[in-house]
Amino acid sequence: MTRLPTYFVSHGGGPWPWMKDQYGPAYAELEASLVDIKRQVGVRPNAVLVVTSHWETDAFTVSSGTAPGMIYDYGGFPPHTYQIRYPAPGQPQLAERVAQLLNDAGRPARLDAERGFDHGTFSMLAPIYPDADMPVVQLSIRHGYDPAIHLAAGRALAPLRDEGVLILGSGLSFHNLRQFGPSGAQASKAFDGWLQHVLLELPPAEREQALLNWSAAPSARVAHPREDHLVPLWVALGAAEQEPAACVYHEDSFFGALTVSSFRFGAAAA
């Protein structure tokens, strides 16, 4: 099996793939970038591991059910968005493997057979694998958002890339809901510029050090008052920490004014 790249994906807002009548072309660029991930990966993965910003726990937790349900973790959307189904199967064996890798690395992890798919998972996966026939396992982020812990978790999970598992970190490179519009334009651009520089231009050791000190970046705390939507980036990078990054989605008019990006770590298929 080819070693698969990892990704940090800006997943958009709520159940947007099911609201094209309301949003029109607002998500066209993001959708195209997600669709293209399947091409970049080049092979059919054995399964997908989603590190989701919408699941926080005190210890790493892995969804281990065989047929995960749905979690509609949003409010104020049309009634039909609370009937969405993304019927991808779970994969208990992969969940156990993820937990084992984390535990062996000294990062306590447990299983949760009841956890369903949250919108950070199903909204992002729907354009990539619309048939929902790819086994999907979710990994939580840890309370406290410690960059070093999440980078280390990524390192522990790196062997999965040689086992046909596609690791997708699902968050958003700008996540300040009070400034989702023109008021966030300057901060999102400044933080995105820093992120592009760090991920694309710095050597691995310096890249990691910069991310450990991410809160010193320009407009960092405006871009992420709570860094839950940045945390999956650290896991995705940790699993490919010596490999080059590529920007696979970049838009400076998200929600009319915001600059947001997604990144791949490791090589795309030829």
PDB file of C-alpha atoms in Angstrom:
ATOM      1  CA  MET A   1       0.000   0.000   0.000  1.00  0.00           C
ATOM      2  CA  THR A   2       1.241   3.475  -0.845  1.00  0.00           C
ATOM      3  CA  ARG A   3       1.979   5.755   2.109  1.00  0.00           C
ATOM      4  CA  LEU A   4      -0.975   8.111   2.229  1.00  0.00           C
ATOM      5  CA  PRO A   5      -0.686  11.850   2.848  1.00  0.00           C
ATOM      6  CA  THR A   6      -2.509  13.526   5.725  1.00  0.00           C
ATOM      7  CA  TYR A   7      -4.743  16.594   5.568  1.00  0.00           C
ATOM      8  CA  PHE A   8      -5.966  19.518   7.597  1.00  0.00           C
ATOM      9  CA  VAL A   9      -9.283  20.550   6.093  1.00  0.00           C
ATOM     10  CA  SER A  10     -11.270  23.723   6.670  1.00  0.00           C
ATOM     11  CA  HIS A  11     -14.672  22.047   6.833  1.00  0.00           C
ATOM     12  CA  GLY A  12     -17.010  25.001   6.366  1.00  0.00           C
ATOM     13  CA  GLY A  13     -20.114  25.900   8.332  1.00  0.00           C
ATOM     14  CA  GLY A  14     -22.797  23.487   9.472  1.00  0.00           C
ATOM     15  CA  PRO A  15     -24.438  21.123   6.954  1.00  0.00           C
ATOM     16  CA  TRP A  16     -23.516  23.220   3.913  1.00  0.00           C
ATOM     17  CA  PRO A  17     -23.376  20.362   1.322  1.00  0.00           C
ATOM     18  CA  TRP A  18     -27.125  19.904   1.871  1.00  0.00           C
ATOM     19  CA  MET A  19     -27.917  23.640   1.569  1.00  0.00           C
ATOM     20  CA  LYS A  20     -26.859  24.527  -1.943  1.00  0.00           C
ATOM     21  CA  ASP A  21     -30.236  26.101  -2.650  1.00  0.00           C
ATOM     22  CA  GLN A  22     -29.628  28.532   0.200  1.00  0.00           C
ATOM     23  CA  TYR A  23     -25.900  29.113  -0.242  1.00  0.00           C
ATOM     24  CA  GLY A  24     -25.608  29.062  -4.031  1.00  0.00           C
ATOM     25  CA  PRO A  25     -21.939  29.098  -5.089  1.00  0.00           C
ATOM     26  CA  ALA A  26     -20.642  30.226  -1.682  1.00  0.00           C
ATOM     27  CA  TYR A  27     -19.002  26.864  -1.034  1.00  0.00           C
ATOM     28  CA  ALA A  28     -17.996  26.057  -4.608  1.00  0.00           C
ATOM     29  CA  GLU A  29     -14.246  26.478  -4.056  1.00  0.00           C
ATOM     30  CA  LEU A  30     -14.212  24.509  -0.830  1.00  0.00           C
ATOM     31  CA  GLU A  31     -16.300  21.750  -2.381  1.00  0.00           C
ATOM     32  CA  ALA A  32     -13.984  21.509  -5.394  1.00  0.00           C
ATOM     33  CA  SER A  33     -10.958  21.231  -3.092  1.00  0.00           C
ATOM     34  CA  LEU A  34     -12.586  18.426  -1.110  1.00  0.00           C
ATOM     35  CA  VAL A  35     -13.602  16.536  -4.233  1.00  0.00           C
ATOM     36  CA  ASP A  36      -9.988  16.786  -5.416  1.00  0.00           C
ATOM     37  CA  ILE A  37      -8.642  15.084  -2.288  1.00  0.00           C
ATOM     38  CA  LYS A  38      -9.862  11.760  -3.665  1.00  0.00           C
ATOM     39  CA  ARG A  39      -7.772  12.355  -6.801  1.00  0.00           C
ATOM     40  CA  GLN A  40      -4.738  13.422  -4.785  1.00  0.00           C
ATOM     41  CA  VAL A  41      -4.847  10.312  -2.627  1.00  0.00           C
ATOM     42  CA  GLY A  42      -4.903   8.269  -5.812  1.00  0.00           C
ATOM     43  CA  VAL A  43      -5.907   4.939  -4.278  1.00  0.00           C
ATOM     44  CA  ARG A  44      -8.910   3.776  -2.371  1.00  0.00           C
ATOM     45  CA  PRO A  45      -7.999   3.920   1.330  1.00  0.00           C
ATOM     46  CA  ASN A  46      -8.900   1.052   3.591  1.00  0.00           C
ATOM     47  CA  ALA A  47     -10.539   3.534   5.953  1.00  0.00           C
ATOM     48  CA  VAL A  48     -10.590   7.183   7.008  1.00  0.00           C
ATOM     49  CA  LEU A  49      -9.589   8.482  10.443  1.00  0.00           C
ATOM     50  CA  VAL A  50     -11.141  11.890  11.104  1.00  0.00           C
ATOM     51  CA  VAL A  51      -9.665  14.040  13.864  1.00  0.00           C
ATOM     52  CA  THR A  52     -12.684  16.208  14.557  1.00  0.00           C
ATOM     53  CA  SER A  53     -12.711  19.605  16.212  1.00  0.00           C
ATOM     54  CA  HIS A  54     -16.296  18.949  17.292  1.00  0.00           C
ATOM     55  CA  TRP A  55     -15.475  16.240  19.820  1.00  0.00           C
ATOM     56  CA  GLU A  56     -13.532  17.227  22.934  1.00  0.00           C
ATOM     57  CA  THR A  57     -12.668  14.810  25.725  1.00  0.00           C
ATOM     58  CA  ASP A  58     -10.332  14.651  28.711  1.00  0.00           C
ATOM     59  CA  ALA A  59      -8.491  11.683  27.150  1.00  0.00           C
ATOM     60  CA  PHE A  60      -8.229  10.783  23.481  1.00  0.00           C
ATOM     61  CA  THR A  61     -11.343   8.844  22.507  1.00  0.00           C
ATOM     62  CA  VAL A  62     -11.971   6.798  19.382  1.00  0.00           C
ATOM     63  CA  SER A  63     -15.378   6.008  17.889  1.00  0.00           C
ATOM     64  CA  SER A  64     -15.660   2.228  17.725  1.00  0.00           C
ATOM     65  CA  GLY A  65     -19.228   1.470  16.681  1.00  0.00           C
ATOM     66  CA  THR A  66     -19.993  -0.559  13.571  1.00  0.00           C
ATOM     67  CA  ALA A  67     -22.800   1.725  12.316  1.00  0.00           C
ATOM     68  CA  PRO A  68     -22.330   5.242  13.720  1.00  0.00           C
ATOM     69  CA  GLY A  69     -25.385   7.448  14.029  1.00  0.00           C
ATOM     70  CA  MET A  70     -25.624  11.175  13.366  1.00  0.00           C
ATOM     71  CA  ILE A  71     -24.954  14.144  15.656  1.00  0.00           C
ATOM     72  CA  TYR A  72     -26.592  17.366  14.465  1.00  0.00           C
ATOM     73  CA  ASP A  73     -24.303  19.691  16.404  1.00  0.00           C
ATOM     74  CA  TYR A  74     -25.644  22.931  14.946  1.00  0.00           C
ATOM     75  CA  GLY A  75     -28.687  25.126  15.394  1.00  0.00           C
ATOM     76  CA  GLY A  76     -30.995  27.313  13.332  1.00  0.00           C
ATOM     77  CA  PHE A  77     -30.709  25.405  10.067  1.00  0.00           C
ATOM     78  CA  PRO A  78     -33.585  24.177   7.860  1.00  0.00           C
ATOM     79  CA  PRO A  79     -35.548  21.143   9.073  1.00  0.00           C
ATOM     80  CA  HIS A  80     -34.191  18.851   6.368  1.00  0.00           C
ATOM     81  CA  THR A  81     -30.651  19.281   7.708  1.00  0.00           C
ATOM     82  CA  TYR A  82     -31.704  17.403  10.844  1.00  0.00           C
ATOM     83  CA  GLN A  83     -32.645  14.390   8.727  1.00  0.00           C
ATOM     84  CA  ILE A  84     -29.269  14.075   6.967  1.00  0.00           C
ATOM     85  CA  ARG A  85     -27.769  10.616   6.838  1.00  0.00           C
ATOM     86  CA  TYR A  86     -24.159   9.802   6.056  1.00  0.00           C
ATOM     87  CA  PRO A  87     -24.316   6.031   6.446  1.00  0.00           C
ATOM     88  CA  ALA A  88     -20.617   5.189   6.292  1.00  0.00           C
ATOM     89  CA  PRO A  89     -19.718   2.133   8.366  1.00  0.00           C
ATOM     90  CA  GLY A  90     -17.456   2.261  11.366  1.00  0.00           C
ATOM     91  CA  GLN A  91     -14.500  -0.059  11.767  1.00  0.00           C
ATOM     92  CA  PRO A  92     -13.979  -1.353  15.326  1.00  0.00           C
ATOM     93  CA  GLN A  93     -10.662  -3.011  14.426  1.00  0.00           C
ATOM     94  CA  LEU A  94      -9.228   0.328  13.284  1.00  0.00           C
ATOM     95  CA  ALA A  95     -10.574   2.029  16.402  1.00  0.00           C
ATOM     96  CA  GLU A  96      -8.726  -0.517  18.525  1.00  0.00           C
ATOM     97  CA  ARG A  97      -5.566  -0.005  16.474  1.00  0.00           C
ATOM     98  CA  VAL A  98      -5.759   3.790  16.943  1.00  0.00           C
ATOM     99  CA  ALA A  99      -6.243   3.424  20.684  1.00  0.00           C
ATOM    100  CA  GLN A 100      -3.378   0.921  20.880  1.00  0.00           C
ATOM    101  CA  LEU A 101      -0.974   3.232  19.040  1.00  0.00           C
ATOM    102  CA  LEU A 102      -1.860   6.128  21.328  1.00  0.00           C
ATOM    103  CA  ASN A 103      -1.659   4.074  24.506  1.00  0.00           C
ATOM    104  CA  ASP A 104       1.671   2.563  23.477  1.00  0.00           C
ATOM    105  CA  ALA A 105       2.991   6.100  22.984  1.00  0.00           C
ATOM    106  CA  GLY A 106       1.913   7.116  26.476  1.00  0.00           C
ATOM    107  CA  ARG A 107      -1.155   9.052  25.292  1.00  0.00           C
ATOM    108  CA  PRO A 108      -4.079   7.419  27.116  1.00  0.00           C
ATOM    109  CA  ALA A 109      -6.946   6.575  24.790  1.00  0.00           C
ATOM    110  CA  ARG A 110     -10.281   4.822  25.129  1.00  0.00           C
ATOM    111  CA  LEU A 111     -13.082   3.615  22.875  1.00  0.00           C
ATOM    112  CA  ASP A 112     -16.628   4.947  22.513  1.00  0.00           C
ATOM    113  CA  ALA A 113     -18.989   2.597  20.663  1.00  0.00           C
ATOM    114  CA  GLU A 114     -21.889   5.071  20.852  1.00  0.00           C
ATOM    115  CA  ARG A 115     -20.314   8.138  19.245  1.00  0.00           C
ATOM    116  CA  GLY A 116     -21.980   9.220  15.997  1.00  0.00           C
ATOM    117  CA  PHE A 117     -20.712  11.369  13.144  1.00  0.00           C
ATOM    118  CA  ASP A 118     -20.652  15.108  13.898  1.00  0.00           C
ATOM    119  CA  HIS A 119     -20.837  17.760  11.197  1.00  0.00           C
ATOM    120  CA  GLY A 120     -17.066  18.234  11.230  1.00  0.00           C
ATOM    121  CA  THR A 121     -16.990  14.700   9.870  1.00  0.00           C
ATOM    122  CA  PHE A 122     -20.028  14.193   7.653  1.00  0.00           C
ATOM    123  CA  SER A 123     -20.099  17.642   6.009  1.00  0.00           C
ATOM    124  CA  MET A 124     -16.434  17.355   5.083  1.00  0.00           C
ATOM    125  CA  LEU A 125     -16.602  13.727   3.918  1.00  0.00           C
ATOM    126  CA  ALA A 126     -19.749  14.067   1.793  1.00  0.00           C
ATOM    127  CA  PRO A 127     -17.924  15.764  -1.141  1.00  0.00           C
ATOM    128  CA  ILE A 128     -14.872  13.475  -0.875  1.00  0.00           C
ATOM    129  CA  TYR A 129     -16.670  10.141  -0.583  1.00  0.00           C
ATOM    130  CA  PRO A 130     -20.314  10.878  -1.503  1.00  0.00           C
ATOM    131  CA  ASP A 131     -21.254   7.192  -1.587  1.00  0.00           C
ATOM    132  CA  ALA A 132     -20.504   6.925   2.159  1.00  0.00           C
ATOM    133  CA  ASP A 133     -19.007   3.493   1.532  1.00  0.00           C
ATOM    134  CA  MET A 134     -15.628   4.224   3.114  1.00  0.00           C
ATOM    135  CA  PRO A 135     -15.226   2.995   6.715  1.00  0.00           C
ATOM    136  CA  VAL A 136     -14.843   6.012   9.021  1.00  0.00           C
ATOM    137  CA  VAL A 137     -13.461   6.257  12.547  1.00  0.00           C
ATOM    138  CA  GLN A 138     -13.364   9.504  14.539  1.00  0.00           C
ATOM    139  CA  LEU A 139     -10.740  10.648  17.021  1.00  0.00           C
ATOM    140  CA  SER A 140     -11.483  13.312  19.590  1.00  0.00           C
ATOM    141  CA  ILE A 141      -9.265  16.234  20.522  1.00  0.00           C
ATOM    142  CA  ARG A 142      -8.226  16.730  24.119  1.00  0.00           C
ATOM    143  CA  HIS A 143      -9.405  19.417  26.481  1.00  0.00           C
ATOM    144  CA  GLY A 144      -6.701  22.000  27.065  1.00  0.00           C
ATOM    145  CA  TYR A 145      -5.678  21.979  23.384  1.00  0.00           C
ATOM    146  CA  ASP A 146      -1.996  21.353  24.179  1.00  0.00           C
ATOM    147  CA  PRO A 147      -0.099  21.551  20.862  1.00  0.00           C
ATOM    148  CA  ALA A 148       2.696  19.233  22.044  1.00  0.00           C
ATOM    149  CA  ILE A 149       0.241  16.512  23.090  1.00  0.00           C
ATOM    150  CA  HIS A 150      -1.583  16.636  19.763  1.00  0.00           C
ATOM    151  CA  LEU A 151       1.606  16.688  17.711  1.00  0.00           C
ATOM    152  CA  ALA A 152       2.763  13.643  19.692  1.00  0.00           C
ATOM    153  CA  ALA A 153      -0.564  11.928  19.032  1.00  0.00           C
ATOM    154  CA  GLY A 154      -0.030  12.496  15.326  1.00  0.00           C
ATOM    155  CA  ARG A 155       3.434  10.963  15.547  1.00  0.00           C
ATOM    156  CA  ALA A 156       1.982   7.915  17.267  1.00  0.00           C
ATOM    157  CA  LEU A 157      -0.596   7.508  14.504  1.00  0.00           C
ATOM    158  CA  ALA A 158       1.879   7.847  11.622  1.00  0.00           C
ATOM    159  CA  PRO A 159       2.078   4.044  11.013  1.00  0.00           C
ATOM    160  CA  LEU A 160      -1.556   4.117   9.905  1.00  0.00           C
ATOM    161  CA  ARG A 161      -0.476   5.914   6.742  1.00  0.00           C
ATOM    162  CA  ASP A 162       1.311   2.735   5.624  1.00  0.00           C
ATOM    163  CA  GLU A 163      -1.757   0.671   6.502  1.00  0.00           C
ATOM    164  CA  GLY A 164      -4.078   2.379   4.035  1.00  0.00           C
ATOM    165  CA  VAL A 165      -5.691   4.769   6.519  1.00  0.00           C
ATOM    166  CA  LEU A 166      -6.337   8.329   5.367  1.00  0.00           C
ATOM    167  CA  ILE A 167      -5.894  10.775   8.268  1.00  0.00           C
ATOM    168  CA  LEU A 168      -8.045  13.906   7.920  1.00  0.00           C
ATOM    169  CA  GLY A 169      -7.907  16.697  10.495  1.00  0.00           C
ATOM    170  CA  SER A 170     -11.217  18.558  10.311  1.00  0.00           C
ATOM    171  CA  GLY A 171     -11.339  22.135  11.600  1.00  0.00           C
ATOM    172  CA  LEU A 172     -11.192  25.646  10.178  1.00  0.00           C
ATOM    173  CA  SER A 173      -8.168  27.878   9.768  1.00  0.00           C
ATOM    174  CA  PHE A 174     -10.189  30.888  11.003  1.00  0.00           C
ATOM    175  CA  HIS A 175     -12.834  30.248  13.638  1.00  0.00           C
ATOM    176  CA  ASN A 176     -14.182  33.321  15.353  1.00  0.00           C
ATOM    177  CA  LEU A 177     -17.935  33.168  14.954  1.00  0.00           C
ATOM    178  CA  ARG A 178     -18.346  36.743  16.212  1.00  0.00           C
ATOM    179  CA  GLN A 179     -16.252  37.974  13.304  1.00  0.00           C
ATOM    180  CA  PHE A 180     -17.511  35.724  10.516  1.00  0.00           C
ATOM    181  CA  GLY A 181     -17.674  38.457   7.927  1.00  0.00           C
ATOM    182  CA  PRO A 182     -15.987  41.757   7.037  1.00  0.00           C
ATOM    183  CA  SER A 183     -14.921  42.392  10.643  1.00  0.00           C
ATOM    184  CA  GLY A 184     -12.734  39.283  10.501  1.00  0.00           C
ATOM    185  CA  ALA A 185     -11.116  40.026   7.137  1.00  0.00           C
ATOM    186  CA  GLN A 186      -7.896  41.581   8.395  1.00  0.00           C
ATOM    187  CA  ALA A 187      -7.297  39.078  11.192  1.00  0.00           C
ATOM    188  CA  SER A 188      -8.005  36.065   8.989  1.00  0.00           C
ATOM    189  CA  LYS A 189      -5.626  37.347   6.321  1.00  0.00           C
ATOM    190  CA  ALA A 190      -2.856  38.022   8.837  1.00  0.00           C
ATOM    191  CA  PHE A 191      -3.163  34.650  10.537  1.00  0.00           C
ATOM    192  CA  ASP A 192      -3.437  32.787   7.245  1.00  0.00           C
ATOM    193  CA  GLY A 193      -0.297  34.503   5.978  1.00  0.00           C
ATOM    194  CA  TRP A 194       1.573  33.308   9.053  1.00  0.00           C
ATOM    195  CA  LEU A 195       0.193  29.795   8.667  1.00  0.00           C
ATOM    196  CA  GLN A 196       1.183  29.626   5.005  1.00  0.00           C
ATOM    197  CA  HIS A 197       4.720  30.772   5.854  1.00  0.00           C
ATOM    198  CA  VAL A 198       5.147  28.326   8.715  1.00  0.00           C
ATOM    199  CA  LEU A 199       3.735  25.274   6.969  1.00  0.00           C
ATOM    200  CA  LEU A 200       5.069  25.818   3.465  1.00  0.00           C
ATOM    201  CA  GLU A 201       8.424  27.537   4.005  1.00  0.00           C
ATOM    202  CA  LEU A 202       9.955  26.521   7.331  1.00  0.00           C
ATOM    203  CA  PRO A 203      12.012  23.332   7.785  1.00  0.00           C
ATOM    204  CA  PRO A 204      10.311  20.674   9.943  1.00  0.00           C
ATOM    205  CA  ALA A 205      11.949  21.524  13.283  1.00  0.00           C
ATOM    206  CA  GLU A 206      11.232  25.236  12.939  1.00  0.00           C
ATOM    207  CA  ARG A 207       7.732  24.530  11.670  1.00  0.00           C
ATOM    208  CA  GLU A 208       6.968  22.489  14.741  1.00  0.00           C
ATOM    209  CA  GLN A 209       8.414  25.084  17.094  1.00  0.00           C
ATOM    210  CA  ALA A 210       6.333  27.818  15.483  1.00  0.00           C
ATOM    211  CA  LEU A 211       3.170  25.776  15.918  1.00  0.00           C
ATOM    212  CA  LEU A 212       3.977  25.093  19.561  1.00  0.00           C
ATOM    213  CA  ASN A 213       4.001  28.875  19.964  1.00  0.00           C
ATOM    214  CA  TRP A 214       1.114  29.530  17.606  1.00  0.00           C
ATOM    215  CA  SER A 215      -0.580  32.013  19.955  1.00  0.00           C
ATOM    216  CA  ALA A 216       2.242  34.505  19.258  1.00  0.00           C
ATOM    217  CA  ALA A 217       1.265  34.584  15.569  1.00  0.00           C
ATOM    218  CA  PRO A 218      -0.309  37.743  14.088  1.00  0.00           C
ATOM    219  CA  SER A 219      -3.988  37.979  15.107  1.00  0.00           C
ATOM    220  CA  ALA A 220      -3.817  34.484  16.580  1.00  0.00           C
ATOM    221  CA  ARG A 221      -6.369  35.019  19.322  1.00  0.00           C
ATOM    222  CA  VAL A 222      -8.707  36.905  17.014  1.00  0.00           C
ATOM    223  CA  ALA A 223      -8.540  34.058  14.505  1.00  0.00           C
ATOM    224  CA  HIS A 224      -8.970  31.444  17.247  1.00  0.00           C
ATOM    225  CA  PRO A 225     -10.423  32.704  20.538  1.00  0.00           C
ATOM    226  CA  ARG A 226     -10.639  28.974  21.325  1.00  0.00           C
ATOM    227  CA  GLU A 227      -8.277  26.905  19.242  1.00  0.00           C
ATOM    228  CA  ASP A 228     -10.473  23.813  18.964  1.00  0.00           C
ATOM    229  CA  HIS A 229     -10.679  24.232  15.176  1.00  0.00           C
ATOM    230  CA  LEU A 230      -6.887  24.503  14.889  1.00  0.00           C
ATOM    231  CA  VAL A 231      -6.040  21.448  17.001  1.00  0.00           C
ATOM    232  CA  PRO A 232      -6.678  18.851  14.231  1.00  0.00           C
ATOM    233  CA  LEU A 233      -3.919  20.552  12.222  1.00  0.00           C
ATOM    234  CA  TRP A 234      -1.370  19.541  14.838  1.00  0.00           C
ATOM    235  CA  VAL A 235      -2.375  15.884  14.674  1.00  0.00           C
ATOM    236  CA  ALA A 236      -2.319  15.827  10.862  1.00  0.00           C
ATOM    237  CA  LEU A 237       1.126  17.452  10.823  1.00  0.00           C
ATOM    238  CA  GLY A 238       2.483  15.223  13.589  1.00  0.00           C
ATOM    239  CA  ALA A 239       1.681  12.169  11.489  1.00  0.00           C
ATOM    240  CA  ALA A 240       3.808  13.559   8.641  1.00  0.00           C
ATOM    241  CA  GLU A 241       6.146  15.895  10.474  1.00  0.00           C
ATOM    242  CA  GLN A 242       9.194  15.438   8.261  1.00  0.00           C
ATOM    243  CA  GLU A 243       7.292  15.815   5.005  1.00  0.00           C
ATOM    244  CA  PRO A 244       6.538  18.885   2.907  1.00  0.00           C
ATOM    245  CA  ALA A 245       3.217  20.673   3.063  1.00  0.00           C
ATOM    246  CA  ALA A 246       1.049  21.923   0.236  1.00  0.00           C
ATOM    247  CA  CYS A 247      -1.873  24.316   0.331  1.00  0.00           C
ATOM    248  CA  VAL A 248      -4.814  22.500  -1.277  1.00  0.00           C
ATOM    249  CA  TYR A 249      -7.491  25.148  -0.692  1.00  0.00           C
ATOM    250  CA  HIS A 250      -7.151  28.897  -0.284  1.00  0.00           C
ATOM    251  CA  GLU A 251      -9.896  31.468  -0.447  1.00  0.00           C
ATOM    252  CA  ASP A 252      -9.981  35.125   0.559  1.00  0.00           C
ATOM    253  CA  SER A 253     -13.729  35.612   0.205  1.00  0.00           C
ATOM    254  CA  PHE A 254     -15.094  32.887   2.499  1.00  0.00           C
ATOM    255  CA  PHE A 255     -18.345  34.211   3.981  1.00  0.00           C
ATOM    256  CA  GLY A 256     -17.716  37.246   1.805  1.00  0.00           C
ATOM    257  CA  ALA A 257     -14.468  38.403   3.393  1.00  0.00           C
ATOM    258  CA  LEU A 258     -12.504  35.741   5.273  1.00  0.00           C
ATOM    259  CA  THR A 259      -9.209  34.111   4.288  1.00  0.00           C
ATOM    260  CA  VAL A 260      -9.188  30.370   4.944  1.00  0.00           C
ATOM    261  CA  SER A 261      -7.007  27.466   3.826  1.00  0.00           C
ATOM    262  CA  SER A 262      -6.556  23.687   3.896  1.00  0.00           C
ATOM    263  CA  PHE A 263      -3.272  21.797   3.744  1.00  0.00           C
ATOM    264  CA  ARG A 264      -1.852  18.434   2.723  1.00  0.00           C
ATOM    265  CA  PHE A 265       1.209  16.876   4.382  1.00  0.00           C
ATOM    266  CA  GLY A 266       3.105  14.386   2.279  1.00  0.00           C
ATOM    267  CA  ALA A 267       3.049  13.724  -1.428  1.00  0.00           C
ATOM    268  CA  ALA A 268       0.002  13.434  -3.624  1.00  0.00           C
ATOM    269  CA  ALA A 269      -0.360  10.547  -6.033  1.00  0.00           C
ATOM    270  CA  ALA A 270       1.448  10.975  -9.334  1.00  0.00           C
TER     271      ALA A 270
END
